[in-house]
Amino acid sequence: MSKEEVLEKLRRSFLSYDEEATRKAAAEALAAGVDPLEAVSVLTETIRELGEKFSKMEIFLPDLMLAADAMRAGLTVLKPELMKRKAETRTLGKILIGVVKGDIHDIGKTILVTMLEAEGFEVIDLGKDVPIRKFVEEAQTHNPDIIAASALMTTTRPEQRGLIEYLKHLGFRDKYKVMVGGGAVTSQYAEEIGADGYGENAPEAVEVAKKLISK
Ligand code: B12
């Protein structure tokens, strides 16, 4: 099968919400020499298409939940390959990351964590539904260079602003760089709330993190 055919098979397996078929198709893509990042992009683009269908009520929440499980299955196969890219033994810096309170969308955050680790960052992953206070307490414990907050919904995005405001209130704003991202966030919003960095996707976020750390 050609690269295009293998990726199309991955897309179709994923669209049928079939965990096993998605896992298998991801493995086939790798065996065919496809760049793991390209395979991740196929899954990412497809789940976004499903999101569009969900907002038009062409598919429903149970579909999204099945899709999320199939996405995870595919990522389980692709993640070790992404990690193999890890070239550096020294760490580039420490990043504390989480999905903000009220938000359980953690697929994008998880992809970003994998890529940050693959590039040589030390990552402390707080998971999803993380209250502002928890971000700050963990930051005091781990002393990261960057605090990164992900938000997928317009209703949870204000938590990112709240995090920055709380850091200011405590007099800690200059101790950490703050990066924000996730489907509900734009570069304009990041600027408006006074974040230090934003990335539209994981590769971009990794580059921004590198720049912030070298400053
Ligand atoms: C999958 C999904 C779900 C799954 C989540 C599974 C999981 N464990 O993540 C399930 C089914 C559970 C779900 C539930 C809900 N969902 Co939903 N979901 C989605 C969907 C289709 C895809 C999200 C996703 O995984 N995208 C793919 C990843 C790879 O992209 P990403 O997250 O944007 O991440 C990339 C970048 O943003 C960036 N990035 C991510 N984080 C960060 C952080 C930093 C610091 C940086 C720099 C970069 C960065 O890197 C990532 C990789 O490139 C979106 C639609 C969409 N277009 O996003 C809706 C969507 C987010 N959901 C939506 C809604 C409404 C809900 C529900 C409220 C539905 C309901 N009625 O119950 C619940 C909410 C649950 C909650 N409290 O959080 C809406 C939100 C609308 C809004 N208000 O803004 C969306 C937009 C769908 C829609 N069009 O209506 N959902």
PDB file of C-alpha atoms and ligand atoms in Angstrom:
ATOM      1  CA  MET A   1       0.000   0.000   0.000  1.00  0.00           C
ATOM      2  CA  SER A   2       1.186   3.532  -0.731  1.00  0.00           C
ATOM      3  CA  LYS A   3       1.623   6.069   2.054  1.00  0.00           C
ATOM      4  CA  GLU A   4      -1.619   7.801   1.012  1.00  0.00           C
ATOM      5  CA  GLU A   5      -3.490   4.492   1.085  1.00  0.00           C
ATOM      6  CA  VAL A   6      -2.189   3.572   4.545  1.00  0.00           C
ATOM      7  CA  LEU A   7      -3.153   6.980   5.916  1.00  0.00           C
ATOM      8  CA  GLU A   8      -6.589   6.733   4.303  1.00  0.00           C
ATOM      9  CA  LYS A   9      -7.020   3.338   5.948  1.00  0.00           C
ATOM     10  CA  LEU A  10      -6.102   4.900   9.294  1.00  0.00           C
ATOM     11  CA  ARG A  11      -8.648   7.656   8.723  1.00  0.00           C
ATOM     12  CA  ARG A  12     -11.393   5.204   7.798  1.00  0.00           C
ATOM     13  CA  SER A  13     -10.662   2.882  10.735  1.00  0.00           C
ATOM     14  CA  PHE A  14     -10.816   5.854  13.056  1.00  0.00           C
ATOM     15  CA  LEU A  15     -14.060   7.108  11.492  1.00  0.00           C
ATOM     16  CA  SER A  16     -15.640   3.728  12.202  1.00  0.00           C
ATOM     17  CA  TYR A  17     -14.711   4.330  15.897  1.00  0.00           C
ATOM     18  CA  ASP A  18     -13.078   0.906  15.907  1.00  0.00           C
ATOM     19  CA  GLU A  19     -10.306   0.856  18.521  1.00  0.00           C
ATOM     20  CA  GLU A  20      -8.716  -2.353  17.329  1.00  0.00           C
ATOM     21  CA  ALA A  21      -8.813  -1.369  13.641  1.00  0.00           C
ATOM     22  CA  THR A  22      -7.366   2.070  14.477  1.00  0.00           C
ATOM     23  CA  ARG A  23      -4.558   0.502  16.494  1.00  0.00           C
ATOM     24  CA  LYS A  24      -3.826  -1.890  13.628  1.00  0.00           C
ATOM     25  CA  ALA A  25      -3.955   0.823  10.964  1.00  0.00           C
ATOM     26  CA  ALA A  26      -1.591   3.018  13.021  1.00  0.00           C
ATOM     27  CA  ALA A  27       0.849   0.118  13.274  1.00  0.00           C
ATOM     28  CA  GLU A  28       0.574  -0.483   9.525  1.00  0.00           C
ATOM     29  CA  ALA A  29       1.289   3.181   8.850  1.00  0.00           C
ATOM     30  CA  LEU A  30       4.456   2.992  10.939  1.00  0.00           C
ATOM     31  CA  ALA A  31       5.488  -0.247   9.239  1.00  0.00           C
ATOM     32  CA  ALA A  32       5.028   1.496   5.869  1.00  0.00           C
ATOM     33  CA  GLY A  33       7.500   4.157   6.993  1.00  0.00           C
ATOM     34  CA  VAL A  34       4.983   6.941   7.620  1.00  0.00           C
ATOM     35  CA  ASP A  35       6.245   9.718   9.907  1.00  0.00           C
ATOM     36  CA  PRO A  36       4.419   9.176  13.254  1.00  0.00           C
ATOM     37  CA  LEU A  37       3.674  12.881  13.400  1.00  0.00           C
ATOM     38  CA  GLU A  38       1.870  12.663  10.076  1.00  0.00           C
ATOM     39  CA  ALA A  39      -0.237   9.772  11.372  1.00  0.00           C
ATOM     40  CA  VAL A  40      -1.081  11.796  14.508  1.00  0.00           C
ATOM     41  CA  SER A  41      -2.140  14.683  12.221  1.00  0.00           C
ATOM     42  CA  VAL A  42      -4.565  12.413  10.360  1.00  0.00           C
ATOM     43  CA  LEU A  43      -6.215  11.500  13.672  1.00  0.00           C
ATOM     44  CA  THR A  44      -6.223  15.121  14.845  1.00  0.00           C
ATOM     45  CA  GLU A  45      -7.777  16.468  11.642  1.00  0.00           C
ATOM     46  CA  THR A  46     -10.377  13.724  11.637  1.00  0.00           C
ATOM     47  CA  ILE A  47     -11.456  14.295  15.245  1.00  0.00           C
ATOM     48  CA  ARG A  48     -11.819  18.001  14.421  1.00  0.00           C
ATOM     49  CA  GLU A  49     -14.100  17.082  11.491  1.00  0.00           C
ATOM     50  CA  LEU A  50     -16.139  15.013  13.940  1.00  0.00           C
ATOM     51  CA  GLY A  51     -16.296  18.050  16.227  1.00  0.00           C
ATOM     52  CA  GLU A  52     -17.789  20.068  13.352  1.00  0.00           C
ATOM     53  CA  LYS A  53     -20.374  17.340  12.763  1.00  0.00           C
ATOM     54  CA  PHE A  54     -21.157  17.301  16.469  1.00  0.00           C
ATOM     55  CA  SER A  55     -21.798  21.048  16.498  1.00  0.00           C
ATOM     56  CA  LYS A  56     -24.129  20.649  13.486  1.00  0.00           C
ATOM     57  CA  MET A  57     -25.846  17.771  15.328  1.00  0.00           C
ATOM     58  CA  GLU A  58     -24.939  15.347  12.546  1.00  0.00           C
ATOM     59  CA  ILE A  59     -23.394  13.080  15.196  1.00  0.00           C
ATOM     60  CA  PHE A  60     -23.987  12.917  18.960  1.00  0.00           C
ATOM     61  CA  LEU A  61     -22.043  12.720  22.210  1.00  0.00           C
ATOM     62  CA  PRO A  62     -21.803   8.899  22.309  1.00  0.00           C
ATOM     63  CA  ASP A  63     -20.147   9.085  18.854  1.00  0.00           C
ATOM     64  CA  LEU A  64     -17.596  11.581  20.157  1.00  0.00           C
ATOM     65  CA  MET A  65     -16.902   9.366  23.153  1.00  0.00           C
ATOM     66  CA  LEU A  66     -16.280   6.353  20.930  1.00  0.00           C
ATOM     67  CA  ALA A  67     -14.088   8.497  18.674  1.00  0.00           C
ATOM     68  CA  ALA A  68     -12.070   9.681  21.674  1.00  0.00           C
ATOM     69  CA  ASP A  69     -11.447   6.041  22.687  1.00  0.00           C
ATOM     70  CA  ALA A  70     -10.368   5.131  19.146  1.00  0.00           C
ATOM     71  CA  MET A  71      -8.091   8.186  19.098  1.00  0.00           C
ATOM     72  CA  ARG A  72      -6.440   7.059  22.313  1.00  0.00           C
ATOM     73  CA  ALA A  73      -5.968   3.556  20.881  1.00  0.00           C
ATOM     74  CA  GLY A  74      -4.202   4.987  17.826  1.00  0.00           C
ATOM     75  CA  LEU A  75      -2.054   7.282  19.948  1.00  0.00           C
ATOM     76  CA  THR A  76      -0.957   4.369  22.143  1.00  0.00           C
ATOM     77  CA  VAL A  77       0.708   2.861  19.073  1.00  0.00           C
ATOM     78  CA  LEU A  78       2.146   6.132  17.749  1.00  0.00           C
ATOM     79  CA  LYS A  79       3.460   7.551  21.034  1.00  0.00           C
ATOM     80  CA  PRO A  80       6.478   5.217  21.454  1.00  0.00           C
ATOM     81  CA  GLU A  81       7.590   6.112  17.916  1.00  0.00           C
ATOM     82  CA  LEU A  82       7.325   9.821  18.654  1.00  0.00           C
ATOM     83  CA  MET A  83       9.357   9.263  21.809  1.00  0.00           C
ATOM     84  CA  LYS A  84      12.129   7.587  19.806  1.00  0.00           C
ATOM     85  CA  ARG A  85      12.865  10.987  18.336  1.00  0.00           C
ATOM     86  CA  LYS A  86      14.134  12.020  21.703  1.00  0.00           C
ATOM     87  CA  ALA A  87      17.595  13.121  20.743  1.00  0.00           C
ATOM     88  CA  GLU A  88      18.867  14.941  23.766  1.00  0.00           C
ATOM     89  CA  THR A  89      19.770  13.469  27.098  1.00  0.00           C
ATOM     90  CA  ARG A  90      19.945  16.803  28.855  1.00  0.00           C
ATOM     91  CA  THR A  91      16.613  18.413  29.665  1.00  0.00           C
ATOM     92  CA  LEU A  92      15.639  21.583  27.851  1.00  0.00           C
ATOM     93  CA  GLY A  93      13.582  22.799  30.791  1.00  0.00           C
ATOM     94  CA  LYS A  94      10.679  21.913  33.019  1.00  0.00           C
ATOM     95  CA  ILE A  95       7.026  22.349  32.070  1.00  0.00           C
ATOM     96  CA  LEU A  96       4.021  21.941  34.319  1.00  0.00           C
ATOM     97  CA  ILE A  97       0.895  21.274  32.280  1.00  0.00           C
ATOM     98  CA  GLY A  98      -2.785  20.613  32.799  1.00  0.00           C
ATOM     99  CA  VAL A  99      -6.251  21.026  31.363  1.00  0.00           C
ATOM    100  CA  VAL A 100      -8.162  23.728  33.251  1.00  0.00           C
ATOM    101  CA  LYS A 101     -10.967  23.141  35.718  1.00  0.00           C
ATOM    102  CA  GLY A 102     -14.307  22.076  34.259  1.00  0.00           C
ATOM    103  CA  ASP A 103     -12.664  20.732  31.113  1.00  0.00           C
ATOM    104  CA  ILE A 104     -12.037  17.050  30.527  1.00  0.00           C
ATOM    105  CA  HIS A 105     -10.790  17.322  26.922  1.00  0.00           C
ATOM    106  CA  ASP A 106      -7.302  15.924  27.369  1.00  0.00           C
ATOM    107  CA  ILE A 107      -6.410  14.408  23.983  1.00  0.00           C
ATOM    108  CA  GLY A 108      -4.611  17.516  22.688  1.00  0.00           C
ATOM    109  CA  LYS A 109      -2.804  18.057  25.985  1.00  0.00           C
ATOM    110  CA  THR A 110      -1.645  14.449  25.927  1.00  0.00           C
ATOM    111  CA  ILE A 111      -0.272  14.813  22.382  1.00  0.00           C
ATOM    112  CA  LEU A 112       1.541  17.959  23.455  1.00  0.00           C
ATOM    113  CA  VAL A 113       3.044  16.214  26.509  1.00  0.00           C
ATOM    114  CA  THR A 114       4.372  13.424  24.279  1.00  0.00           C
ATOM    115  CA  MET A 115       5.960  15.881  21.888  1.00  0.00           C
ATOM    116  CA  LEU A 116       7.470  18.003  24.641  1.00  0.00           C
ATOM    117  CA  GLU A 117       8.990  14.904  26.234  1.00  0.00           C
ATOM    118  CA  ALA A 118      10.228  13.677  22.865  1.00  0.00           C
ATOM    119  CA  GLU A 119      11.992  17.011  22.373  1.00  0.00           C
ATOM    120  CA  GLY A 120      13.727  16.728  25.736  1.00  0.00           C
ATOM    121  CA  PHE A 121      11.545  18.696  28.139  1.00  0.00           C
ATOM    122  CA  GLU A 122      10.813  17.403  31.603  1.00  0.00           C
ATOM    123  CA  VAL A 123       7.016  17.461  31.903  1.00  0.00           C
ATOM    124  CA  ILE A 124       4.859  17.347  34.997  1.00  0.00           C
ATOM    125  CA  ASP A 125       1.385  16.438  33.811  1.00  0.00           C
ATOM    126  CA  LEU A 126      -1.413  17.390  36.197  1.00  0.00           C
ATOM    127  CA  GLY A 127      -4.063  15.793  33.964  1.00  0.00           C
ATOM    128  CA  LYS A 128      -7.482  17.323  33.359  1.00  0.00           C
ATOM    129  CA  ASP A 129     -10.011  19.374  35.330  1.00  0.00           C
ATOM    130  CA  VAL A 130      -7.211  21.130  37.221  1.00  0.00           C
ATOM    131  CA  PRO A 131      -8.185  24.022  39.541  1.00  0.00           C
ATOM    132  CA  ILE A 132      -6.080  27.201  39.417  1.00  0.00           C
ATOM    133  CA  ARG A 133      -4.921  26.660  42.985  1.00  0.00           C
ATOM    134  CA  LYS A 134      -3.581  23.223  42.080  1.00  0.00           C
ATOM    135  CA  PHE A 135      -1.550  24.664  39.169  1.00  0.00           C
ATOM    136  CA  VAL A 136       0.029  27.133  41.550  1.00  0.00           C
ATOM    137  CA  GLU A 137       0.638  24.700  44.438  1.00  0.00           C
ATOM    138  CA  GLU A 138       2.304  22.225  42.085  1.00  0.00           C
ATOM    139  CA  ALA A 139       4.363  25.005  40.548  1.00  0.00           C
ATOM    140  CA  GLN A 140       5.676  25.909  43.987  1.00  0.00           C
ATOM    141  CA  THR A 141       6.606  22.279  44.600  1.00  0.00           C
ATOM    142  CA  HIS A 142       8.222  21.573  41.219  1.00  0.00           C
ATOM    143  CA  ASN A 143       9.520  25.006  40.246  1.00  0.00           C
ATOM    144  CA  PRO A 144       8.910  24.691  36.477  1.00  0.00           C
ATOM    145  CA  ASP A 145      10.159  27.165  33.864  1.00  0.00           C
ATOM    146  CA  ILE A 146       6.768  27.172  32.178  1.00  0.00           C
ATOM    147  CA  ILE A 147       3.189  26.642  33.344  1.00  0.00           C
ATOM    148  CA  ALA A 148       1.034  25.480  30.419  1.00  0.00           C
ATOM    149  CA  ALA A 149      -2.765  25.451  30.539  1.00  0.00           C
ATOM    150  CA  SER A 150      -5.056  23.852  27.993  1.00  0.00           C
ATOM    151  CA  ALA A 151      -8.739  24.745  27.420  1.00  0.00           C
ATOM    152  CA  LEU A 152     -11.069  23.345  24.783  1.00  0.00           C
ATOM    153  CA  MET A 153     -14.233  25.218  25.573  1.00  0.00           C
ATOM    154  CA  THR A 154     -15.147  28.886  25.511  1.00  0.00           C
ATOM    155  CA  THR A 155     -16.766  28.258  28.900  1.00  0.00           C
ATOM    156  CA  THR A 156     -13.508  27.020  30.487  1.00  0.00           C
ATOM    157  CA  ARG A 157     -11.077  29.359  28.719  1.00  0.00           C
ATOM    158  CA  PRO A 158     -11.557  32.089  31.401  1.00  0.00           C
ATOM    159  CA  GLU A 159      -9.685  29.774  33.812  1.00  0.00           C
ATOM    160  CA  GLN A 160      -6.500  30.613  31.887  1.00  0.00           C
ATOM    161  CA  ARG A 161      -7.038  34.300  32.541  1.00  0.00           C
ATOM    162  CA  GLY A 162      -7.788  33.424  36.171  1.00  0.00           C
ATOM    163  CA  LEU A 163      -4.510  31.548  36.467  1.00  0.00           C
ATOM    164  CA  ILE A 164      -2.516  34.534  35.237  1.00  0.00           C
ATOM    165  CA  GLU A 165      -4.426  36.905  37.504  1.00  0.00           C
ATOM    166  CA  TYR A 166      -3.898  34.620  40.520  1.00  0.00           C
ATOM    167  CA  LEU A 167      -0.157  34.438  39.832  1.00  0.00           C
ATOM    168  CA  LYS A 168      -0.085  38.230  39.699  1.00  0.00           C
ATOM    169  CA  HIS A 169      -2.084  38.459  42.928  1.00  0.00           C
ATOM    170  CA  LEU A 170       0.434  36.214  44.706  1.00  0.00           C
ATOM    171  CA  GLY A 171       3.370  38.180  43.292  1.00  0.00           C
ATOM    172  CA  PHE A 172       4.554  35.086  41.361  1.00  0.00           C
ATOM    173  CA  ARG A 173       3.878  36.271  37.805  1.00  0.00           C
ATOM    174  CA  ASP A 174       7.565  36.797  37.016  1.00  0.00           C
ATOM    175  CA  LYS A 175       8.613  33.420  38.419  1.00  0.00           C
ATOM    176  CA  TYR A 176       7.067  31.404  35.586  1.00  0.00           C
ATOM    177  CA  LYS A 177       6.362  31.798  31.882  1.00  0.00           C
ATOM    178  CA  VAL A 178       2.727  31.000  31.134  1.00  0.00           C
ATOM    179  CA  MET A 179       1.646  29.288  27.920  1.00  0.00           C
ATOM    180  CA  VAL A 180      -1.944  28.780  26.894  1.00  0.00           C
ATOM    181  CA  GLY A 181      -3.550  26.709  24.156  1.00  0.00           C
ATOM    182  CA  GLY A 182      -6.271  24.264  23.245  1.00  0.00           C
ATOM    183  CA  GLY A 183      -9.089  24.379  20.720  1.00  0.00           C
ATOM    184  CA  ALA A 184     -10.893  27.329  22.322  1.00  0.00           C
ATOM    185  CA  VAL A 185      -7.823  29.557  22.466  1.00  0.00           C
ATOM    186  CA  THR A 186      -6.514  31.955  19.825  1.00  0.00           C
ATOM    187  CA  SER A 187      -3.286  33.943  19.708  1.00  0.00           C
ATOM    188  CA  GLN A 188      -5.417  37.047  20.147  1.00  0.00           C
ATOM    189  CA  TYR A 189      -6.965  35.678  23.348  1.00  0.00           C
ATOM    190  CA  ALA A 190      -3.537  34.634  24.632  1.00  0.00           C
ATOM    191  CA  GLU A 191      -2.284  38.161  24.095  1.00  0.00           C
ATOM    192  CA  GLU A 192      -5.381  39.700  25.656  1.00  0.00           C
ATOM    193  CA  ILE A 193      -4.967  37.770  28.918  1.00  0.00           C
ATOM    194  CA  GLY A 194      -1.225  38.481  29.064  1.00  0.00           C
ATOM    195  CA  ALA A 195       0.119  34.966  28.415  1.00  0.00           C
ATOM    196  CA  ASP A 196       3.777  34.630  27.432  1.00  0.00           C
ATOM    197  CA  GLY A 197       3.155  32.052  24.736  1.00  0.00           C
ATOM    198  CA  TYR A 198       0.546  30.289  22.617  1.00  0.00           C
ATOM    199  CA  GLY A 199       0.692  27.463  20.094  1.00  0.00           C
ATOM    200  CA  GLU A 200      -2.026  26.514  17.650  1.00  0.00           C
ATOM    201  CA  ASN A 201      -0.827  22.909  17.563  1.00  0.00           C
ATOM    202  CA  ALA A 202       1.671  20.735  19.388  1.00  0.00           C
ATOM    203  CA  PRO A 203       4.688  21.247  17.063  1.00  0.00           C
ATOM    204  CA  GLU A 204       4.174  25.023  17.210  1.00  0.00           C
ATOM    205  CA  ALA A 205       3.774  24.898  20.999  1.00  0.00           C
ATOM    206  CA  VAL A 206       7.080  23.012  21.316  1.00  0.00           C
ATOM    207  CA  GLU A 207       8.900  25.704  19.309  1.00  0.00           C
ATOM    208  CA  VAL A 208       7.324  28.468  21.399  1.00  0.00           C
ATOM    209  CA  ALA A 209       8.341  26.663  24.617  1.00  0.00           C
ATOM    210  CA  LYS A 210      11.942  26.417  23.369  1.00  0.00           C
ATOM    211  CA  LYS A 211      11.985  30.143  22.594  1.00  0.00           C
ATOM    212  CA  LEU A 212      10.519  31.059  25.988  1.00  0.00           C
ATOM    213  CA  ILE A 213      13.140  29.003  27.784  1.00  0.00           C
ATOM    214  CA  SER A 214      16.053  30.440  25.835  1.00  0.00           C
ATOM    215  CA  LYS A 215      14.943  33.993  26.749  1.00  0.00           C
TER     216      LYS A 215
HETATM  217  C1  B12 B   1     -13.202  14.594  21.519  1.00  0.00           C
HETATM  218  C2  B12 B   1     -14.141  15.631  22.082  1.00  0.00           C
HETATM  219  C3  B12 B   1     -14.801  15.330  23.270  1.00  0.00           C
HETATM  220  C4  B12 B   1     -14.503  14.086  24.094  1.00  0.00           C
HETATM  221  C5  B12 B   1     -13.210  14.382  24.932  1.00  0.00           C
HETATM  222  C6  B12 B   1     -12.394  13.156  25.208  1.00  0.00           C
HETATM  223  C7  B12 B   1     -11.060  13.509  25.820  1.00  0.00           C
HETATM  224  N1  B12 B   1     -10.643  12.685  26.754  1.00  0.00           N
HETATM  225  O1  B12 B   1     -10.397  14.479  25.458  1.00  0.00           O
HETATM  226  C8  B12 B   1     -15.792  13.963  24.972  1.00  0.00           C
HETATM  227  C9  B12 B   1     -16.773  13.097  24.223  1.00  0.00           C
HETATM  228  C10 B12 B   1     -15.621  13.430  26.390  1.00  0.00           C
HETATM  229  C11 B12 B   1     -16.301  15.419  24.934  1.00  0.00           C
HETATM  230  C12 B12 B   1     -17.160  15.940  25.898  1.00  0.00           C
HETATM  231  C13 B12 B   1     -17.720  17.209  25.812  1.00  0.00           C
HETATM  232  N2  B12 B   1     -17.565  18.088  24.806  1.00  0.00           N
HETATM  233 CO1  B12 B   1     -16.247  17.871  23.400  1.00  0.00          CO
HETATM  234  N3  B12 B   1     -15.201  17.793  21.866  1.00  0.00           N
HETATM  235  C14 B12 B   1     -14.353  16.890  21.403  1.00  0.00           C
HETATM  236  C15 B12 B   1     -13.792  17.353  20.030  1.00  0.00           C
HETATM  237  C16 B12 B   1     -14.584  16.652  18.920  1.00  0.00           C
HETATM  238  C17 B12 B   1     -12.329  17.105  19.764  1.00  0.00           C
HETATM  239  C18 B12 B   1     -11.356  17.639  20.810  1.00  0.00           C
HETATM  240  C19 B12 B   1      -9.984  17.094  20.481  1.00  0.00           C
HETATM  241  O2  B12 B   1      -9.552  16.122  21.059  1.00  0.00           O
HETATM  242  N4  B12 B   1      -9.342  17.674  19.442  1.00  0.00           N
HETATM  243  C20 B12 B   1      -8.096  17.160  18.905  1.00  0.00           C
HETATM  244  C21 B12 B   1      -6.905  17.698  19.676  1.00  0.00           C
HETATM  245  C22 B12 B   1      -5.631  17.045  19.160  1.00  0.00           C
HETATM  246  O3  B12 B   1      -6.849  19.072  19.428  1.00  0.00           O
HETATM  247  P1  B12 B   1      -6.685  20.157  20.607  1.00  0.00           P
HETATM  248  O4  B12 B   1      -7.286  19.642  21.849  1.00  0.00           O
HETATM  249  O5  B12 B   1      -7.134  21.466  20.073  1.00  0.00           O
HETATM  250  O6  B12 B   1      -5.127  20.182  20.898  1.00  0.00           O
HETATM  251  C23 B12 B   1      -4.129  20.666  20.000  1.00  0.00           C
HETATM  252  C24 B12 B   1      -3.862  22.164  20.094  1.00  0.00           C
HETATM  253  O7  B12 B   1      -4.975  22.904  20.525  1.00  0.00           O
HETATM  254  C25 B12 B   1      -2.659  22.272  20.998  1.00  0.00           C
HETATM  255  N5  B12 B   1      -2.870  22.395  22.446  1.00  0.00           N
HETATM  256  C26 B12 B   1      -3.701  21.700  23.247  1.00  0.00           C
HETATM  257  N6  B12 B   1      -3.524  22.048  24.524  1.00  0.00           N
HETATM  258  C27 B12 B   1      -2.573  22.985  24.556  1.00  0.00           C
HETATM  259  C28 B12 B   1      -2.018  23.671  25.632  1.00  0.00           C
HETATM  260  C29 B12 B   1      -1.018  24.624  25.387  1.00  0.00           C
HETATM  261  C30 B12 B   1      -0.424  25.356  26.512  1.00  0.00           C
HETATM  262  C31 B12 B   1      -0.606  24.893  24.042  1.00  0.00           C
HETATM  263  C32 B12 B   1       0.419  25.919  23.782  1.00  0.00           C
HETATM  264  C33 B12 B   1      -1.157  24.176  22.979  1.00  0.00           C
HETATM  265  C34 B12 B   1      -2.134  23.228  23.236  1.00  0.00           C
HETATM  266  O8  B12 B   1      -1.931  21.085  20.743  1.00  0.00           O
HETATM  267  C35 B12 B   1      -2.827  20.011  20.493  1.00  0.00           C
HETATM  268  C36 B12 B   1      -2.210  19.051  19.513  1.00  0.00           C
HETATM  269  O9  B12 B   1      -1.892  19.659  18.268  1.00  0.00           O
HETATM  270  C37 B12 B   1     -14.062  18.894  20.097  1.00  0.00           C
HETATM  271  C38 B12 B   1     -14.190  19.612  18.746  1.00  0.00           C
HETATM  272  C39 B12 B   1     -12.964  20.425  18.392  1.00  0.00           C
HETATM  273  N7  B12 B   1     -12.991  21.008  17.233  1.00  0.00           N
HETATM  274  O10 B12 B   1     -12.017  20.572  19.131  1.00  0.00           O
HETATM  275  C40 B12 B   1     -15.343  18.939  20.936  1.00  0.00           C
HETATM  276  C41 B12 B   1     -15.691  20.198  21.761  1.00  0.00           C
HETATM  277  C42 B12 B   1     -14.441  20.789  22.383  1.00  0.00           C
HETATM  278  N8  B12 B   1     -16.591  19.662  22.801  1.00  0.00           N
HETATM  279  C43 B12 B   1     -17.561  20.453  23.056  1.00  0.00           C
HETATM  280  C44 B12 B   1     -18.572  20.207  24.044  1.00  0.00           C
HETATM  281  C45 B12 B   1     -19.712  21.195  24.099  1.00  0.00           C
HETATM  282  C46 B12 B   1     -18.492  19.099  24.898  1.00  0.00           C
HETATM  283  C47 B12 B   1     -19.463  18.743  26.039  1.00  0.00           C
HETATM  284  C48 B12 B   1     -19.944  19.924  26.902  1.00  0.00           C
HETATM  285  C49 B12 B   1     -20.641  17.987  25.419  1.00  0.00           C
HETATM  286  C50 B12 B   1     -21.818  17.715  26.338  1.00  0.00           C
HETATM  287  N9  B12 B   1     -22.965  18.199  25.888  1.00  0.00           N
HETATM  288  O11 B12 B   1     -21.660  17.104  27.351  1.00  0.00           O
HETATM  289  C51 B12 B   1     -18.621  17.756  26.868  1.00  0.00           C
HETATM  290  C52 B12 B   1     -17.797  18.534  27.922  1.00  0.00           C
HETATM  291  C53 B12 B   1     -17.092  17.735  28.907  1.00  0.00           C
HETATM  292  C54 B12 B   1     -16.190  18.625  29.765  1.00  0.00           C
HETATM  293  N10 B12 B   1     -16.660  19.062  30.910  1.00  0.00           N
HETATM  294  O12 B12 B   1     -15.051  18.907  29.386  1.00  0.00           O
HETATM  295  C55 B12 B   1     -17.526  21.726  22.209  1.00  0.00           C
HETATM  296  C56 B12 B   1     -17.074  22.964  23.010  1.00  0.00           C
HETATM  297  C57 B12 B   1     -17.860  24.202  22.634  1.00  0.00           C
HETATM  298  C58 B12 B   1     -17.428  25.394  23.437  1.00  0.00           C
HETATM  299  N11 B12 B   1     -18.173  25.762  24.424  1.00  0.00           N
HETATM  300  O13 B12 B   1     -16.421  25.985  23.167  1.00  0.00           O
HETATM  301  C59 B12 B   1     -16.598  21.299  21.035  1.00  0.00           C
HETATM  302  C60 B12 B   1     -15.794  22.458  20.407  1.00  0.00           C
HETATM  303  C61 B12 B   1     -17.510  20.632  19.960  1.00  0.00           C
HETATM  304  C62 B12 B   1     -18.452  21.604  19.280  1.00  0.00           C
HETATM  305  N12 B12 B   1     -18.094  22.060  18.076  1.00  0.00           N
HETATM  306  O14 B12 B   1     -19.464  21.929  19.806  1.00  0.00           O
HETATM  307  N13 B12 B   1     -15.789  16.085  23.876  1.00  0.00           N
END
